[in-house]
Amino acid sequence: MTYKPSKSPLLKLWKKFGHAPVGKWLVSKIVCFMAPYFGSIKPRFTTIQPGLVELYFKRRRAVQNHIKTVHAIAMCNAAELAGGTCLDVSLDGGFRWIPVGMSVQYLKMAKTDLHVRCKIDTFDWQEACDVTVPVDIFDDNNERVFHADITMRISPKKK
C-alpha cells in the first residue's frame, strides 16, 4: 500500500509560515493555544515535517527544579509535544493517535537550553496499532540528556 500524504492542518500552517522566525513563533503559539499544557515550557518549533519534528525550549526558572537543572517533567512535556506533533503531521487524514505510555531515561543533568528531536522512519500504518515514537533531548553542547519512548495508539478516525 502506498503512503498518503498528511492532511494535518498543523503541517499546512507550518508550510505556509514556518520559513520565517515570526512564523515559527506563531505556529508554536497556536499549538500551545490548542493544547495549553505545552505552553508551560514555551516551546519553539524549528522543524515540522512528516517523520521529523524539532523544537527547543529555554532553561528558565519556571522549568527548573530545586538544583537549578531542567525538571524531568518539563522534559517529558517536551517529549510528548514533539512525539505527538511528529505523529500528527506524519499520519494521513484517516487516522488519529493518543499517547498511552512513556518510558524515559534521564541521562545527564540538563543545565542549558534544550533541543528536542523526534524522528520516525515508518509512518504508513494502515490499521489500528500501537507504535513506539522515540524522542531525544540534547543540551547546548549537543549531548543527549534525555530519551523517551512514547507508546502511541493509532486508530482510524470515527466517521
PDB file of C-alpha atoms in Angstrom:
ATOM      1  CA  MET A   1       0.000   0.000   0.000  1.00  0.00           C
ATOM      2  CA  THR A   2       1.290   3.483  -0.795  1.00  0.00           C
ATOM      3  CA  TYR A   3       1.693   6.318   1.659  1.00  0.00           C
ATOM      4  CA  LYS A   4      -0.967   9.027   1.559  1.00  0.00           C
ATOM      5  CA  PRO A   5       0.403  12.477   2.372  1.00  0.00           C
ATOM      6  CA  SER A   6      -0.637  14.031   5.655  1.00  0.00           C
ATOM      7  CA  LYS A   7      -3.610  16.357   5.650  1.00  0.00           C
ATOM      8  CA  SER A   8      -2.650  17.780   9.030  1.00  0.00           C
ATOM      9  CA  PRO A   9      -3.792  21.398   9.485  1.00  0.00           C
ATOM     10  CA  LEU A  10      -0.634  21.960  11.530  1.00  0.00           C
ATOM     11  CA  LEU A  11       1.586  20.826   8.648  1.00  0.00           C
ATOM     12  CA  LYS A  12      -0.272  23.136   6.261  1.00  0.00           C
ATOM     13  CA  LEU A  13       0.196  26.014   8.710  1.00  0.00           C
ATOM     14  CA  TRP A  14       3.907  25.241   9.048  1.00  0.00           C
ATOM     15  CA  LYS A  15       4.390  25.091   5.270  1.00  0.00           C
ATOM     16  CA  LYS A  16       2.784  28.500   4.980  1.00  0.00           C
ATOM     17  CA  PHE A  17       4.503  30.282   7.895  1.00  0.00           C
ATOM     18  CA  GLY A  18       7.409  28.132   9.165  1.00  0.00           C
ATOM     19  CA  HIS A  19      10.057  29.579   6.870  1.00  0.00           C
ATOM     20  CA  ALA A  20      10.372  32.805   8.886  1.00  0.00           C
ATOM     21  CA  PRO A  21      11.207  33.330  12.575  1.00  0.00           C
ATOM     22  CA  VAL A  22       7.926  35.127  13.262  1.00  0.00           C
ATOM     23  CA  GLY A  23       6.070  32.285  11.532  1.00  0.00           C
ATOM     24  CA  LYS A  24       7.802  29.691  13.711  1.00  0.00           C
ATOM     25  CA  TRP A  25       6.859  31.734  16.766  1.00  0.00           C
ATOM     26  CA  LEU A  26       3.249  31.984  15.558  1.00  0.00           C
ATOM     27  CA  VAL A  27       2.904  28.246  14.886  1.00  0.00           C
ATOM     28  CA  SER A  28       4.405  27.466  18.310  1.00  0.00           C
ATOM     29  CA  LYS A  29       1.885  29.818  19.953  1.00  0.00           C
ATOM     30  CA  ILE A  30      -1.029  28.268  18.051  1.00  0.00           C
ATOM     31  CA  VAL A  31      -0.030  24.746  19.103  1.00  0.00           C
ATOM     32  CA  CYS A  32       0.159  25.873  22.738  1.00  0.00           C
ATOM     33  CA  PHE A  33      -3.226  27.580  22.432  1.00  0.00           C
ATOM     34  CA  MET A  34      -4.762  24.335  21.148  1.00  0.00           C
ATOM     35  CA  ALA A  35      -3.018  22.250  23.852  1.00  0.00           C
ATOM     36  CA  PRO A  36      -2.413  24.740  26.695  1.00  0.00           C
ATOM     37  CA  TYR A  37      -0.363  22.452  28.923  1.00  0.00           C
ATOM     38  CA  PHE A  38       2.542  22.572  26.471  1.00  0.00           C
ATOM     39  CA  GLY A  39       2.721  26.333  26.917  1.00  0.00           C
ATOM     40  CA  SER A  40       4.353  25.815  30.303  1.00  0.00           C
ATOM     41  CA  ILE A  41       7.704  25.111  28.629  1.00  0.00           C
ATOM     42  CA  LYS A  42       7.344  27.897  25.997  1.00  0.00           C
ATOM     43  CA  PRO A  43       8.492  25.686  23.095  1.00  0.00           C
ATOM     44  CA  ARG A  44       9.671  26.983  19.733  1.00  0.00           C
ATOM     45  CA  PHE A  45       9.407  24.640  16.769  1.00  0.00           C
ATOM     46  CA  THR A  46      12.338  24.670  14.353  1.00  0.00           C
ATOM     47  CA  THR A  47      11.333  21.781  12.055  1.00  0.00           C
ATOM     48  CA  ILE A  48       7.967  20.242  11.291  1.00  0.00           C
ATOM     49  CA  GLN A  49       7.728  17.677   8.513  1.00  0.00           C
ATOM     50  CA  PRO A  50       6.436  14.121   8.166  1.00  0.00           C
ATOM     51  CA  GLY A  51       8.819  11.903  10.108  1.00  0.00           C
ATOM     52  CA  LEU A  52      10.752  14.718  11.815  1.00  0.00           C
ATOM     53  CA  VAL A  53       9.902  17.365  14.396  1.00  0.00           C
ATOM     54  CA  GLU A  54      12.433  19.511  16.217  1.00  0.00           C
ATOM     55  CA  LEU A  55      11.871  22.191  18.812  1.00  0.00           C
ATOM     56  CA  TYR A  56      13.741  23.895  21.590  1.00  0.00           C
ATOM     57  CA  PHE A  57      12.930  25.462  24.900  1.00  0.00           C
ATOM     58  CA  LYS A  58      14.925  27.673  27.193  1.00  0.00           C
ATOM     59  CA  ARG A  59      16.185  26.761  30.620  1.00  0.00           C
ATOM     60  CA  ARG A  60      14.451  29.279  32.830  1.00  0.00           C
ATOM     61  CA  ARG A  61      13.233  29.370  36.383  1.00  0.00           C
ATOM     62  CA  ALA A  62       9.735  28.076  35.551  1.00  0.00           C
ATOM     63  CA  VAL A  63      11.114  24.759  34.220  1.00  0.00           C
ATOM     64  CA  GLN A  64      13.872  24.262  36.786  1.00  0.00           C
ATOM     65  CA  ASN A  65      13.948  22.037  39.818  1.00  0.00           C
ATOM     66  CA  HIS A  66      15.479  22.796  43.214  1.00  0.00           C
ATOM     67  CA  ILE A  67      19.045  22.171  41.937  1.00  0.00           C
ATOM     68  CA  LYS A  68      18.579  24.588  39.013  1.00  0.00           C
ATOM     69  CA  THR A  69      18.566  21.992  36.239  1.00  0.00           C
ATOM     70  CA  VAL A  70      15.658  21.484  33.846  1.00  0.00           C
ATOM     71  CA  HIS A  71      12.992  19.473  35.628  1.00  0.00           C
ATOM     72  CA  ALA A  72      12.304  15.931  34.457  1.00  0.00           C
ATOM     73  CA  ILE A  73       8.616  16.622  33.929  1.00  0.00           C
ATOM     74  CA  ALA A  74       9.391  19.618  31.694  1.00  0.00           C
ATOM     75  CA  MET A  75      11.450  17.262  29.522  1.00  0.00           C
ATOM     76  CA  CYS A  76       8.603  14.718  29.498  1.00  0.00           C
ATOM     77  CA  ASN A  77       6.264  17.511  28.432  1.00  0.00           C
ATOM     78  CA  ALA A  78       8.598  18.492  25.576  1.00  0.00           C
ATOM     79  CA  ALA A  79       8.972  14.855  24.517  1.00  0.00           C
ATOM     80  CA  GLU A  80       5.210  14.339  24.341  1.00  0.00           C
ATOM     81  CA  LEU A  81       4.822  17.563  22.347  1.00  0.00           C
ATOM     82  CA  ALA A  82       7.482  16.561  19.818  1.00  0.00           C
ATOM     83  CA  GLY A  83       6.283  12.960  19.544  1.00  0.00           C
ATOM     84  CA  GLY A  84       2.629  13.882  19.194  1.00  0.00           C
ATOM     85  CA  THR A  85       3.339  16.612  16.656  1.00  0.00           C
ATOM     86  CA  CYS A  86       5.563  14.287  14.640  1.00  0.00           C
ATOM     87  CA  LEU A  87       2.895  11.612  14.526  1.00  0.00           C
ATOM     88  CA  ASP A  88       0.171  14.154  13.764  1.00  0.00           C
ATOM     89  CA  VAL A  89       1.955  15.545  10.706  1.00  0.00           C
ATOM     90  CA  SER A  90       3.011  12.071   9.543  1.00  0.00           C
ATOM     91  CA  LEU A  91      -0.344  10.278   9.550  1.00  0.00           C
ATOM     92  CA  ASP A  92      -2.775  10.576   6.693  1.00  0.00           C
ATOM     93  CA  GLY A  93      -6.115  12.186   7.442  1.00  0.00           C
ATOM     94  CA  GLY A  94      -7.926   8.943   8.212  1.00  0.00           C
ATOM     95  CA  PHE A  95      -6.142   8.203  11.488  1.00  0.00           C
ATOM     96  CA  ARG A  96      -5.897   9.649  14.968  1.00  0.00           C
ATOM     97  CA  TRP A  97      -3.474   8.998  17.833  1.00  0.00           C
ATOM     98  CA  ILE A  98      -3.270   9.212  21.580  1.00  0.00           C
ATOM     99  CA  PRO A  99      -0.317   8.564  23.921  1.00  0.00           C
ATOM    100  CA  VAL A 100      -0.858   5.504  26.124  1.00  0.00           C
ATOM    101  CA  GLY A 101       2.553   5.160  27.767  1.00  0.00           C
ATOM    102  CA  MET A 102       6.014   6.640  28.076  1.00  0.00           C
ATOM    103  CA  SER A 103       9.316   5.147  29.129  1.00  0.00           C
ATOM    104  CA  VAL A 104      12.002   7.720  29.921  1.00  0.00           C
ATOM    105  CA  GLN A 105      15.714   7.815  30.662  1.00  0.00           C
ATOM    106  CA  TYR A 106      17.342  10.780  32.356  1.00  0.00           C
ATOM    107  CA  LEU A 107      20.876  10.530  31.019  1.00  0.00           C
ATOM    108  CA  LYS A 108      22.518  13.692  32.293  1.00  0.00           C
ATOM    109  CA  MET A 109      21.588  16.819  34.236  1.00  0.00           C
ATOM    110  CA  ALA A 110      20.121  19.387  31.857  1.00  0.00           C
ATOM    111  CA  LYS A 111      21.893  22.664  32.637  1.00  0.00           C
ATOM    112  CA  THR A 112      21.331  24.586  29.364  1.00  0.00           C
ATOM    113  CA  ASP A 113      18.568  25.371  26.896  1.00  0.00           C
ATOM    114  CA  LEU A 114      17.306  22.144  25.334  1.00  0.00           C
ATOM    115  CA  HIS A 115      16.802  20.882  21.791  1.00  0.00           C
ATOM    116  CA  VAL A 116      14.180  18.183  21.261  1.00  0.00           C
ATOM    117  CA  ARG A 117      14.115  15.798  18.296  1.00  0.00           C
ATOM    118  CA  CYS A 118      11.579  13.188  17.259  1.00  0.00           C
ATOM    119  CA  LYS A 119      12.369  11.169  14.161  1.00  0.00           C
ATOM    120  CA  ILE A 120      10.269   8.302  12.880  1.00  0.00           C
ATOM    121  CA  ASP A 121      11.108   6.350   9.753  1.00  0.00           C
ATOM    122  CA  THR A 122       7.874   4.429   9.252  1.00  0.00           C
ATOM    123  CA  PHE A 123       4.561   6.200   9.142  1.00  0.00           C
ATOM    124  CA  ASP A 124       2.417   4.319   6.685  1.00  0.00           C
ATOM    125  CA  TRP A 125       0.231   2.399   9.109  1.00  0.00           C
ATOM    126  CA  GLN A 126      -2.943   1.059   7.546  1.00  0.00           C
ATOM    127  CA  GLU A 127      -4.779  -0.195  10.611  1.00  0.00           C
ATOM    128  CA  ALA A 128      -5.117   0.365  14.335  1.00  0.00           C
ATOM    129  CA  CYS A 129      -1.930  -0.411  16.250  1.00  0.00           C
ATOM    130  CA  ASP A 130       0.406   0.768  18.995  1.00  0.00           C
ATOM    131  CA  VAL A 131       3.681   2.306  17.834  1.00  0.00           C
ATOM    132  CA  THR A 132       6.745   3.464  19.734  1.00  0.00           C
ATOM    133  CA  VAL A 133       7.859   7.002  18.968  1.00  0.00           C
ATOM    134  CA  PRO A 134      11.432   7.839  20.061  1.00  0.00           C
ATOM    135  CA  VAL A 135      12.318  11.327  21.303  1.00  0.00           C
ATOM    136  CA  ASP A 136      15.763  12.603  22.269  1.00  0.00           C
ATOM    137  CA  ILE A 137      16.649  15.810  24.067  1.00  0.00           C
ATOM    138  CA  PHE A 138      20.064  17.444  23.726  1.00  0.00           C
ATOM    139  CA  ASP A 139      21.754  20.255  25.607  1.00  0.00           C
ATOM    140  CA  ASP A 140      23.599  23.180  24.011  1.00  0.00           C
ATOM    141  CA  ASN A 141      26.743  21.028  23.802  1.00  0.00           C
ATOM    142  CA  ASN A 142      24.805  18.507  21.680  1.00  0.00           C
ATOM    143  CA  GLU A 143      24.979  15.937  24.487  1.00  0.00           C
ATOM    144  CA  ARG A 144      21.928  13.753  24.897  1.00  0.00           C
ATOM    145  CA  VAL A 145      20.412  14.393  28.325  1.00  0.00           C
ATOM    146  CA  PHE A 146      17.088  12.571  27.968  1.00  0.00           C
ATOM    147  CA  HIS A 147      15.450   9.831  25.912  1.00  0.00           C
ATOM    148  CA  ALA A 148      11.790   8.815  25.763  1.00  0.00           C
ATOM    149  CA  ASP A 149       9.992   6.009  24.010  1.00  0.00           C
ATOM    150  CA  ILE A 150       6.355   7.061  23.779  1.00  0.00           C
ATOM    151  CA  THR A 151       3.753   4.422  23.008  1.00  0.00           C
ATOM    152  CA  MET A 152       1.070   5.920  20.783  1.00  0.00           C
ATOM    153  CA  ARG A 153      -2.185   4.189  19.931  1.00  0.00           C
ATOM    154  CA  ILE A 154      -3.109   4.817  16.315  1.00  0.00           C
ATOM    155  CA  SER A 155      -6.675   4.157  15.232  1.00  0.00           C
ATOM    156  CA  PRO A 156      -8.973   5.088  12.364  1.00  0.00           C
ATOM    157  CA  LYS A 157     -10.924   8.296  12.892  1.00  0.00           C
ATOM    158  CA  LYS A 158     -14.580   7.767  13.680  1.00  0.00           C
ATOM    159  CA  LYS A 159     -16.800   8.716  10.819  1.00  0.00           C
TER     160      LYS A 159
END
